[in-house]
Amino acid sequence: MNDLEQERDFYRQQCDELGRRLLRLQEEQTRARRDARRSRTAARLIRDIYQIADSDVSLNQNNLYFLQIVLDTLSADRAALLEYIPEQKQFIFQNALGFSRSPQSTFEPPVLPAEFYSVNSKSQPTPIINWLRHLADGPFLLWAFEPGARLAFLVSNDIEDQHLHRPFEANDREIIEGALHVLIDIIERKQAEEALQRSEEKYRLLAENVMDVIWTADLNFRFTYVSPSILTLSGYTVEEAMEQGIEEVLTPDSIEIATQALAKELERARNEGGIDQEISRTLELEQLCKDGSTIPIEVKVTFLRDVAGRPSGLVGITRDITERKRAEALIRSSLKEKEMLLQEIHHRVKNNLQIISSLLSLQSGYTEDPRVLASFQDSQNRIRSMALIHEKLYRSENLAQVDLAEYIRDLVASLCRSYQAQAHYIELDIEAERLFLEINRAVPSGLILNELISNSLKHAFPEGREGKIWVTLQTTNSGQIRMSVGDNGVGFPAAFDFRSTSTLGLQLVNTLVGQLNGLMEIERAPASLISIIFSVRDEEEKEI
Amino acid sequence: MEHQRNMVGIGMSQNPNPIQAGQEAAGMALDMLGSNESVAWALLFCGGRHVPEEILPTLQAELGEPEIIGGAAVGAITNKQLAYTGYECAVAAFSTSIPKPTIIVADNLDKGEMEAGQHLGHQLKNLTNEGDTVLLFYDSIRFGPPPELYVGNRLMDGIYQGLSGKSLKLIGAGTVGDLQLTRSYIYTGCQALKHAVVAVALPSIWQSQTTIMHGCLPVSSFLEITKIDGPVVYEFDGRPALQVLREMISLEQDASSIDNLSLIITLGEKHGDPFAPYDEANYVNRLIINSNPADGSVTLFEADFQVGTKVQIMSRDNQLMLDSVRQRTRELLKSMEPKRAIFALYIDCAGRTSAFSGAEIEEAAILQAELGLEIPLLGFYSGVEIAPLLGRSRPLDWTGVLTLFTLEAPTDE
């Protein structure tokens, strides 16, 4: 080789070396531009996908838009979204474009797929790659899987670089995963929006279909929402109601009540550092209607709060209580009528008893036998004691209970008049606690007292002896009534046994104590004292 | 100045629905032509994702049953649109007010490119005048994948043989429907055919001027092909071709790198003085479409190289590509003044798309900007471009071929 040939070879080598460097630079530049192009594609794809977030479409339509954007941007043949069902270890086609298979087709992978695959002509035909190709209905594909969202995304081509003009590769991960994650964001947002919308629709439907008026207002009573039932309640439309101030809604008295209640609650909020969210205030007010009339309303109102928990407004339910008020008045009227009837009955019973007593008195005028006369007197006293009960009842407030202390005083006075001669020298001491008994216990109690006081008046102080009779009425520690009649007279006969007495009066006492389910105690010294202990109500009634 | 009426209407749609795509493209073309014009014939190029038999009847019905010539394309270009999604449908509708071309079809490419070329050449010889412009579109793909391509050079040799010395200006393309070279077809008037070639012999009143945009720079010394079989190159300077190329582009031996060959380099044959300063017009570039590590060979898009052909490894220079489009379009427009072109046809190598080449911008967008809206433009992305270079029309790779058409009486020579 001569010098010239050596020089030629040298320059050839130099030329080729420079060429190699140039090619390397060109290749690096091309690769950088392809990477930039891929990033631009990813950015464009994500931008376009984000735009569907604002579209007012169903989730299904949303997903189809997503797939169409992917196909347009990547110029791919097919794209699909699949849902993963972990329980069945299967993927189900949810939305697909470009596929001929039916929707909801299910596929079970040989193993759980990874989060990303790029499958091109150089990919090894592993079981999962084969499964993906079968799933994708094409040999070249990109796969992204988000197990947390149970969502997979698939893009496939029949020809490797037909439209992207390059095979799918690992660097495409940013594109396909970016798109999937944006979609998941959108799906979650749409689901939240739909749930909120369903909730709002449900409550709005409820608000717009109930008879009660549901409203919200600021703290100055300016309405921010009024349900359509305001028209039925007041005659005003929603639009008219929204423009009304409180002075156009409530009567002056009601405004006073409402503002005071609000002020009181706000004051409590300031003093106690908060308002009990659970408590609503119920006010009975009067609503002004469009036709100039007023109707009674019941308003349940609760505070709305801002994020700091401070009262920021009011939410309330207004109910027309005209019918309720009418019903209440009717009940009151009916009750009054019944009271009058009952009063009349007691009055008539008392009159009838007095007539009987008068008949006995007239009858006694036809005999002079002291024993018969005494019997007549006893009977008259017994009847009077019962008449006195009915008199007390019809004069009482509730026509059901008798003030026993007052009854005792009147009974004693009555008996003293009856036994005027014997009572002349006797001091009467009544110490009665104020107790009320119903008629079924007041009548036996009255008869018992009548017998015991009569007995003392007739027998304890013979031949004009002076002495003292006392009547006490008190509540025991166990809540029972202790009713006692005592005297410091001659005392009971030595052989006296009140359980086996032959006198009518004491037999009557025994029977009546039994009716009261009571006990009878007798003390002989230092004075004679008979006490009856019984319950205010019958035990059977209590159980009922 | 009175506004000149359009004699060519252009329309383009990217609608995935073939019927709607045809209707939209035809509607735009007819709007541009105006209501008084009828369509005599049309050029139609459709993306590979469309089914050709579905679009053609729609276009014919919409345009009034004209003959429709064209074929598959990777994408399409008009004055306002540019896309290569596979759903393009681009049409140029020519008014009946301008002379109609003669359509010649050879549907026997599969019997041999030379034979089909000779058949066409014979007919063209009889039907054309000297210097006429002929549009030529052929189906690039014999079968595949893997793709086996029709050799454009053989076809051109056959045509020139059939012409028997008659000089015609042949401009055209080998069509492909996608860059993976899986599908292609030709519209031959009223049908879409495989293995076909169609020639559109424009009447002499149609005059044309063509410029070729390049974009490759030589980056190696000359390499002599020492073993080749058709488009398959086995050796340079007695060494395995693939090994020589790998060393040049510093690629590792792993399989994943091999495909990058076609994205980075072409092989260029320099015509004329081999030691003359660089002029892109002196180079014929060949795309490397495949490599075979088993025997160390590479496959070219064309089969015009022979044993002893000296080639250089060419770098696909994006900046050169963009500059070339801008400069050569301006030069062509300037050379046309004051005549006004009625139609512009741009046949653009699909490899020049931004997505494929990695160019920062679309070189076709530069063409759109330079050309403006006055001259109706129909362009499409092809596999092979055919244009006059170095004394005769040749199949070219990695070029953009822009032709402007005017209507004028031929000058007597």
Short mmCIF file of C-alpha atoms in Angstrom, two decimals, chain A residues 157-494:
data_model
loop_
_atom_site.label_atom_id
_atom_site.label_comp_id
_atom_site.label_asym_id
_atom_site.label_seq_id
_atom_site.Cartn_x
_atom_site.Cartn_y
_atom_site.Cartn_z
CA ASN A 157 -53.78 -2.79 17.55
CA ASP A 158 -53.86 -5.36 14.80
CA ILE A 159 -50.69 -4.02 13.26
CA GLU A 160 -47.74 -3.15 15.36
CA ASP A 161 -46.98 0.40 14.33
CA GLN A 162 -49.74 1.08 11.90
CA HIS A 163 -50.79 4.38 13.25
CA LEU A 164 -48.52 5.31 16.08
CA HIS A 165 -45.76 4.45 13.65
CA ARG A 166 -43.85 2.67 16.33
CA PRO A 167 -44.45 -0.41 18.45
CA PHE A 168 -45.95 -0.18 21.89
CA GLU A 169 -43.16 0.02 24.43
CA ALA A 170 -42.49 0.31 28.14
CA ASN A 171 -42.27 4.10 27.90
CA ASP A 172 -45.94 4.19 26.97
CA ARG A 173 -46.72 3.47 30.60
CA GLU A 174 -47.01 7.19 31.33
CA ILE A 175 -49.69 7.48 28.66
CA ILE A 176 -51.89 4.57 29.55
CA GLU A 177 -51.55 4.76 33.32
CA GLY A 178 -52.01 8.51 33.25
CA ALA A 179 -55.20 8.10 31.27
CA LEU A 180 -56.51 5.37 33.59
CA HIS A 181 -55.82 7.35 36.74
CA VAL A 182 -57.51 10.42 35.32
CA LEU A 183 -60.51 8.29 34.45
CA ILE A 184 -60.62 6.83 37.97
CA ASP A 185 -60.57 10.37 39.36
CA ILE A 186 -63.43 11.31 37.08
CA ILE A 187 -65.41 8.18 37.95
CA GLU A 188 -65.01 8.81 41.66
CA ARG A 189 -66.02 12.44 41.21
CA LYS A 190 -69.02 11.49 39.10
CA GLN A 191 -70.08 8.83 41.59
CA ALA A 192 -69.90 11.36 44.41
CA GLU A 193 -71.84 13.87 42.34
CA GLU A 194 -74.47 11.29 41.46
CA ALA A 195 -74.84 10.23 45.09
CA LEU A 196 -75.21 13.85 46.11
CA GLN A 197 -77.69 14.45 43.33
CA ARG A 198 -79.73 11.39 44.34
CA SER A 199 -79.72 12.58 47.93
CA GLU A 200 -80.73 16.09 46.94
CA GLU A 201 -83.45 14.78 44.66
CA LYS A 202 -84.75 12.54 47.42
CA TYR A 203 -84.94 15.33 49.94
CA ARG A 204 -86.26 17.81 47.42
CA LEU A 205 -88.92 15.31 46.41
CA LEU A 206 -89.76 14.86 50.05
CA ALA A 207 -89.81 18.60 50.69
CA GLU A 208 -91.95 19.26 47.65
CA ASN A 209 -94.52 16.61 48.40
CA VAL A 210 -95.19 16.94 52.10
CA MET A 211 -98.02 19.14 53.33
CA ASP A 212 -95.73 20.82 55.84
CA VAL A 213 -93.70 23.77 54.61
CA ILE A 214 -89.98 23.20 54.82
CA TRP A 215 -87.88 26.31 54.72
CA THR A 216 -84.48 27.73 55.42
CA ALA A 217 -83.74 31.31 56.35
CA ASP A 218 -80.89 33.49 57.48
CA LEU A 219 -80.72 34.84 61.00
CA ASN A 220 -82.70 37.90 59.91
CA PHE A 221 -85.60 35.63 58.95
CA ARG A 222 -84.99 36.13 55.22
CA PHE A 223 -85.99 32.93 53.45
CA THR A 224 -83.37 31.10 51.41
CA TYR A 225 -85.60 28.17 50.53
CA VAL A 226 -89.34 27.57 50.80
CA SER A 227 -91.00 24.35 49.70
CA PRO A 228 -93.92 24.52 47.26
CA SER A 229 -96.47 23.53 49.93
CA ILE A 230 -96.38 27.18 51.06
CA LEU A 231 -99.02 27.77 48.38
CA THR A 232 -101.43 25.43 50.12
CA LEU A 233 -100.60 26.80 53.54
CA SER A 234 -100.73 30.53 52.94
CA GLY A 235 -101.82 31.10 49.36
CA TYR A 236 -98.46 32.64 48.47
CA THR A 237 -96.30 31.11 45.72
CA VAL A 238 -92.74 30.08 46.47
CA GLU A 239 -91.46 33.13 44.61
CA GLU A 240 -93.73 35.44 46.62
CA ALA A 241 -92.82 33.76 49.88
CA MET A 242 -89.11 34.08 49.17
CA GLU A 243 -89.52 37.83 48.95
CA GLN A 244 -91.43 38.17 52.23
CA GLY A 245 -90.06 39.55 55.45
CA ILE A 246 -91.11 38.12 58.79
CA GLU A 247 -93.65 40.95 59.28
CA GLU A 248 -95.48 39.65 56.19
CA VAL A 249 -95.42 36.08 57.44
CA LEU A 250 -96.39 36.24 61.12
CA THR A 251 -98.78 38.23 63.26
CA PRO A 252 -97.15 40.83 65.55
CA ASP A 253 -97.64 38.59 68.60
CA SER A 254 -96.03 35.70 66.82
CA ILE A 255 -93.10 37.83 65.69
CA GLU A 256 -92.57 38.71 69.35
CA ILE A 257 -92.60 35.06 70.35
CA ALA A 258 -90.30 34.03 67.52
CA THR A 259 -87.76 36.79 67.99
CA GLN A 260 -87.65 36.22 71.73
CA ALA A 261 -87.12 32.50 71.23
CA LEU A 262 -84.37 33.14 68.71
CA ALA A 263 -82.70 35.76 70.92
CA LYS A 264 -82.88 33.43 73.91
CA GLU A 265 -81.32 30.58 71.98
CA LEU A 266 -78.59 32.78 70.54
CA GLU A 267 -77.86 34.14 74.01
CA ARG A 268 -77.60 30.61 75.29
CA ALA A 269 -75.26 29.84 72.45
CA ARG A 270 -73.01 32.71 73.43
CA ASN A 271 -73.04 31.84 77.11
CA GLU A 272 -72.65 28.12 76.73
CA GLY A 273 -70.43 28.20 73.71
CA GLY A 274 -72.74 26.36 71.43
CA ILE A 275 -76.22 25.30 70.60
CA ASP A 276 -77.38 21.79 71.03
CA GLN A 277 -77.71 20.61 67.47
CA GLU A 278 -80.15 17.90 68.35
CA ILE A 279 -82.69 20.16 69.97
CA SER A 280 -85.26 21.90 67.88
CA ARG A 281 -87.58 24.58 69.25
CA THR A 282 -91.28 24.18 68.73
CA LEU A 283 -93.34 27.33 68.65
CA GLU A 284 -97.04 27.81 68.15
CA LEU A 285 -97.54 30.93 66.06
CA GLU A 286 -100.02 32.57 63.76
CA GLN A 287 -99.37 32.77 60.03
CA LEU A 288 -100.66 35.56 57.82
CA CYS A 289 -102.30 34.29 54.66
CA LYS A 290 -102.61 35.92 51.27
CA ASP A 291 -106.40 36.24 51.62
CA GLY A 292 -105.93 38.29 54.80
CA SER A 293 -106.85 35.49 57.20
CA THR A 294 -104.58 33.98 59.84
CA ILE A 295 -104.04 30.35 60.61
CA PRO A 296 -102.46 28.72 63.64
CA ILE A 297 -99.13 27.09 62.83
CA GLU A 298 -96.64 24.98 64.67
CA VAL A 299 -93.04 25.78 63.73
CA LYS A 300 -90.20 23.43 64.54
CA VAL A 301 -87.00 25.30 64.03
CA THR A 302 -83.33 24.32 64.27
CA PHE A 303 -80.18 26.28 63.68
CA LEU A 304 -78.06 25.82 60.57
CA ARG A 305 -74.39 26.10 61.32
CA ASP A 306 -71.26 27.18 59.54
CA VAL A 307 -68.09 25.10 59.47
CA ALA A 308 -67.07 26.49 62.86
CA GLY A 309 -70.37 25.38 64.38
CA ARG A 310 -71.70 28.90 64.72
CA PRO A 311 -75.39 29.49 63.94
CA SER A 312 -75.60 30.75 60.38
CA GLY A 313 -79.26 30.33 59.62
CA LEU A 314 -82.46 28.54 60.41
CA VAL A 315 -84.14 25.47 59.04
CA GLY A 316 -87.75 24.96 59.94
CA ILE A 317 -90.90 22.99 59.33
CA THR A 318 -94.16 24.89 59.46
CA ARG A 319 -97.33 22.91 59.98
CA ASP A 320 -100.88 24.15 59.67
CA ILE A 321 -102.49 23.18 63.02
CA THR A 322 -105.92 24.59 62.31
CA GLU A 323 -107.48 21.13 62.40
CA ARG A 324 -105.58 20.15 65.51
CA LYS A 325 -106.72 23.29 67.30
CA ARG A 326 -110.29 22.62 66.22
CA ALA A 327 -110.07 19.06 67.54
CA GLU A 328 -108.60 20.21 70.82
CA ALA A 329 -111.44 22.70 71.29
CA LEU A 330 -113.92 19.97 70.52
CA ILE A 331 -112.36 17.72 73.15
CA ARG A 332 -112.37 20.47 75.70
CA SER A 333 -116.01 21.18 74.99
CA SER A 334 -116.89 17.52 75.20
CA LEU A 335 -115.06 17.19 78.48
CA LYS A 336 -116.87 20.15 79.92
CA GLU A 337 -120.15 18.62 78.90
CA LYS A 338 -119.23 15.36 80.63
CA GLU A 339 -118.22 17.24 83.76
CA MET A 340 -121.57 18.95 83.84
CA LEU A 341 -123.36 15.64 83.41
CA LEU A 342 -121.35 14.03 86.20
CA GLN A 343 -121.94 16.97 88.46
CA GLU A 344 -125.61 16.65 87.79
CA ILE A 345 -125.52 12.94 88.61
CA HIS A 346 -123.75 13.51 91.93
CA HIS A 347 -126.18 16.26 92.69
CA ARG A 348 -129.15 14.04 91.99
CA VAL A 349 -127.69 11.12 93.99
CA LYS A 350 -127.08 13.45 96.89
CA ASN A 351 -130.63 14.80 96.58
CA ASN A 352 -132.04 11.30 96.40
CA LEU A 353 -130.09 10.29 99.49
CA GLN A 354 -131.42 13.34 101.25
CA ILE A 355 -134.92 12.38 100.18
CA ILE A 356 -134.34 8.90 101.68
CA SER A 357 -133.00 10.50 104.83
CA SER A 358 -136.05 12.77 104.98
CA LEU A 359 -138.33 9.76 104.42
CA LEU A 360 -136.63 7.99 107.33
CA SER A 361 -137.10 11.10 109.44
CA LEU A 362 -140.78 11.25 108.57
CA GLN A 363 -141.08 7.54 109.20
CA SER A 364 -139.48 7.91 112.65
CA GLY A 365 -142.26 10.28 113.58
CA TYR A 366 -144.64 7.35 113.70
CA THR A 367 -142.85 5.59 116.52
CA GLU A 368 -141.86 6.52 120.01
CA ASP A 369 -139.74 3.48 120.70
CA PRO A 370 -136.30 4.86 121.60
CA ARG A 371 -134.54 1.87 120.03
CA VAL A 372 -136.41 2.24 116.75
CA LEU A 373 -135.85 5.95 116.83
CA ALA A 374 -132.13 5.35 117.39
CA SER A 375 -132.10 2.99 114.45
CA PHE A 376 -133.78 5.59 112.29
CA GLN A 377 -131.23 8.15 113.43
CA ASP A 378 -128.33 5.81 112.64
CA SER A 379 -129.70 5.12 109.22
CA GLN A 380 -130.23 8.79 108.53
CA ASN A 381 -126.66 9.56 109.59
CA ARG A 382 -125.34 6.80 107.37
CA ILE A 383 -127.32 8.11 104.42
CA ARG A 384 -126.22 11.66 105.12
CA SER A 385 -122.59 10.60 105.31
CA MET A 386 -122.99 9.18 101.78
CA ALA A 387 -124.90 12.19 100.55
CA LEU A 388 -122.16 14.36 101.90
CA ILE A 389 -119.67 12.46 99.73
CA HIS A 390 -121.73 13.20 96.60
CA GLU A 391 -122.17 16.76 97.66
CA LYS A 392 -118.41 17.11 98.01
CA LEU A 393 -117.93 15.46 94.64
CA TYR A 394 -120.22 17.68 92.65
CA ARG A 395 -118.70 20.70 94.32
CA SER A 396 -115.18 19.48 93.63
CA GLU A 397 -113.13 20.70 90.69
CA ASN A 398 -112.65 17.42 88.96
CA LEU A 399 -115.82 15.58 90.05
CA ALA A 400 -113.77 12.53 90.86
CA GLN A 401 -112.05 13.03 94.19
CA VAL A 402 -113.16 14.12 97.61
CA ASP A 403 -111.07 16.21 99.95
CA LEU A 404 -111.29 13.80 102.92
CA ALA A 405 -110.12 16.36 105.53
CA GLU A 406 -112.85 18.77 104.56
CA TYR A 407 -115.32 15.91 104.44
CA ILE A 408 -114.37 14.86 107.97
CA ARG A 409 -114.95 18.35 109.30
CA ASP A 410 -118.38 18.57 107.63
CA LEU A 411 -119.30 15.05 108.72
CA VAL A 412 -118.32 15.74 112.33
CA ALA A 413 -120.33 18.93 112.27
CA SER A 414 -123.28 17.06 110.85
CA LEU A 415 -123.03 14.29 113.46
CA CYS A 416 -122.77 16.86 116.23
CA ARG A 417 -125.96 18.39 115.01
CA SER A 418 -127.56 14.95 114.93
CA TYR A 419 -126.37 14.05 118.39
CA GLN A 420 -126.78 17.54 119.70
CA ALA A 421 -127.53 16.46 123.29
CA GLN A 422 -124.56 14.17 123.65
CA ALA A 423 -122.17 16.51 121.86
CA HIS A 424 -122.87 19.41 124.03
CA TYR A 425 -120.17 18.61 126.55
CA ILE A 426 -117.73 17.01 124.21
CA GLU A 427 -114.72 18.67 122.70
CA LEU A 428 -114.01 17.67 119.12
CA ASP A 429 -110.51 17.75 117.84
CA ILE A 430 -109.90 17.15 114.17
CA GLU A 431 -106.38 16.85 112.89
CA ALA A 432 -106.65 15.92 109.26
CA GLU A 433 -104.03 16.01 106.60
CA ARG A 434 -105.39 17.07 103.24
CA LEU A 435 -105.95 13.90 101.27
CA PHE A 436 -108.05 13.16 98.24
CA LEU A 437 -109.98 9.94 97.70
CA GLU A 438 -111.99 8.73 94.78
CA ILE A 439 -115.61 7.90 95.28
CA ASN A 440 -115.19 4.12 95.57
CA ARG A 441 -112.94 4.62 98.61
CA ALA A 442 -114.45 7.85 99.88
CA VAL A 443 -117.93 6.27 100.49
CA PRO A 444 -116.68 3.37 102.67
CA SER A 445 -114.28 5.76 104.45
CA GLY A 446 -117.13 8.15 105.12
CA LEU A 447 -119.39 5.39 106.43
CA ILE A 448 -116.61 4.07 108.70
CA LEU A 449 -116.00 7.55 110.10
CA ASN A 450 -119.76 8.00 110.55
CA GLU A 451 -119.99 4.76 112.58
CA LEU A 452 -116.91 5.39 114.71
CA ILE A 453 -117.69 9.06 115.51
CA SER A 454 -121.36 8.21 116.09
CA ASN A 455 -120.31 5.38 118.39
CA SER A 456 -118.13 7.72 120.47
CA LEU A 457 -120.82 10.38 120.61
CA LYS A 458 -123.45 7.86 121.64
CA HIS A 459 -121.54 5.62 124.06
CA ALA A 460 -118.25 7.13 125.31
CA PHE A 461 -119.68 9.86 127.39
CA PRO A 462 -122.80 8.60 129.22
CA GLU A 463 -124.86 10.80 131.46
CA GLY A 464 -123.48 14.05 130.25
CA ARG A 465 -119.87 13.38 130.92
CA GLU A 466 -117.39 15.77 129.51
CA GLY A 467 -114.66 14.51 127.29
CA LYS A 468 -112.91 14.68 124.01
CA ILE A 469 -113.22 13.01 120.67
CA TRP A 470 -110.44 13.31 118.17
CA VAL A 471 -110.26 12.40 114.57
CA THR A 472 -106.94 12.20 112.78
CA LEU A 473 -106.10 11.60 109.17
CA GLN A 474 -102.55 11.17 108.09
CA THR A 475 -100.26 9.48 105.59
CA THR A 476 -98.06 6.73 107.00
CA ASN A 477 -94.42 6.28 106.11
CA SER A 478 -95.41 3.54 103.73
CA GLY A 479 -97.75 5.90 101.88
CA GLN A 480 -100.97 4.48 103.30
CA ILE A 481 -103.73 6.41 104.95
CA ARG A 482 -104.22 6.11 108.67
CA MET A 483 -107.70 7.27 109.69
CA SER A 484 -108.30 7.22 113.47
CA VAL A 485 -111.17 8.03 115.79
CA GLY A 486 -110.47 8.11 119.50
CA ASP A 487 -112.04 9.36 122.71
CA ASN A 488 -111.20 9.61 126.38
CA GLY A 489 -114.57 8.35 127.43
CA VAL A 490 -115.51 5.24 129.35
CA GLY A 491 -113.62 2.96 127.11
CA PHE A 492 -114.58 -0.27 125.42
CA PRO A 493 -116.28 -2.95 127.53
CA ALA A 494 -113.82 -5.50 128.85
#
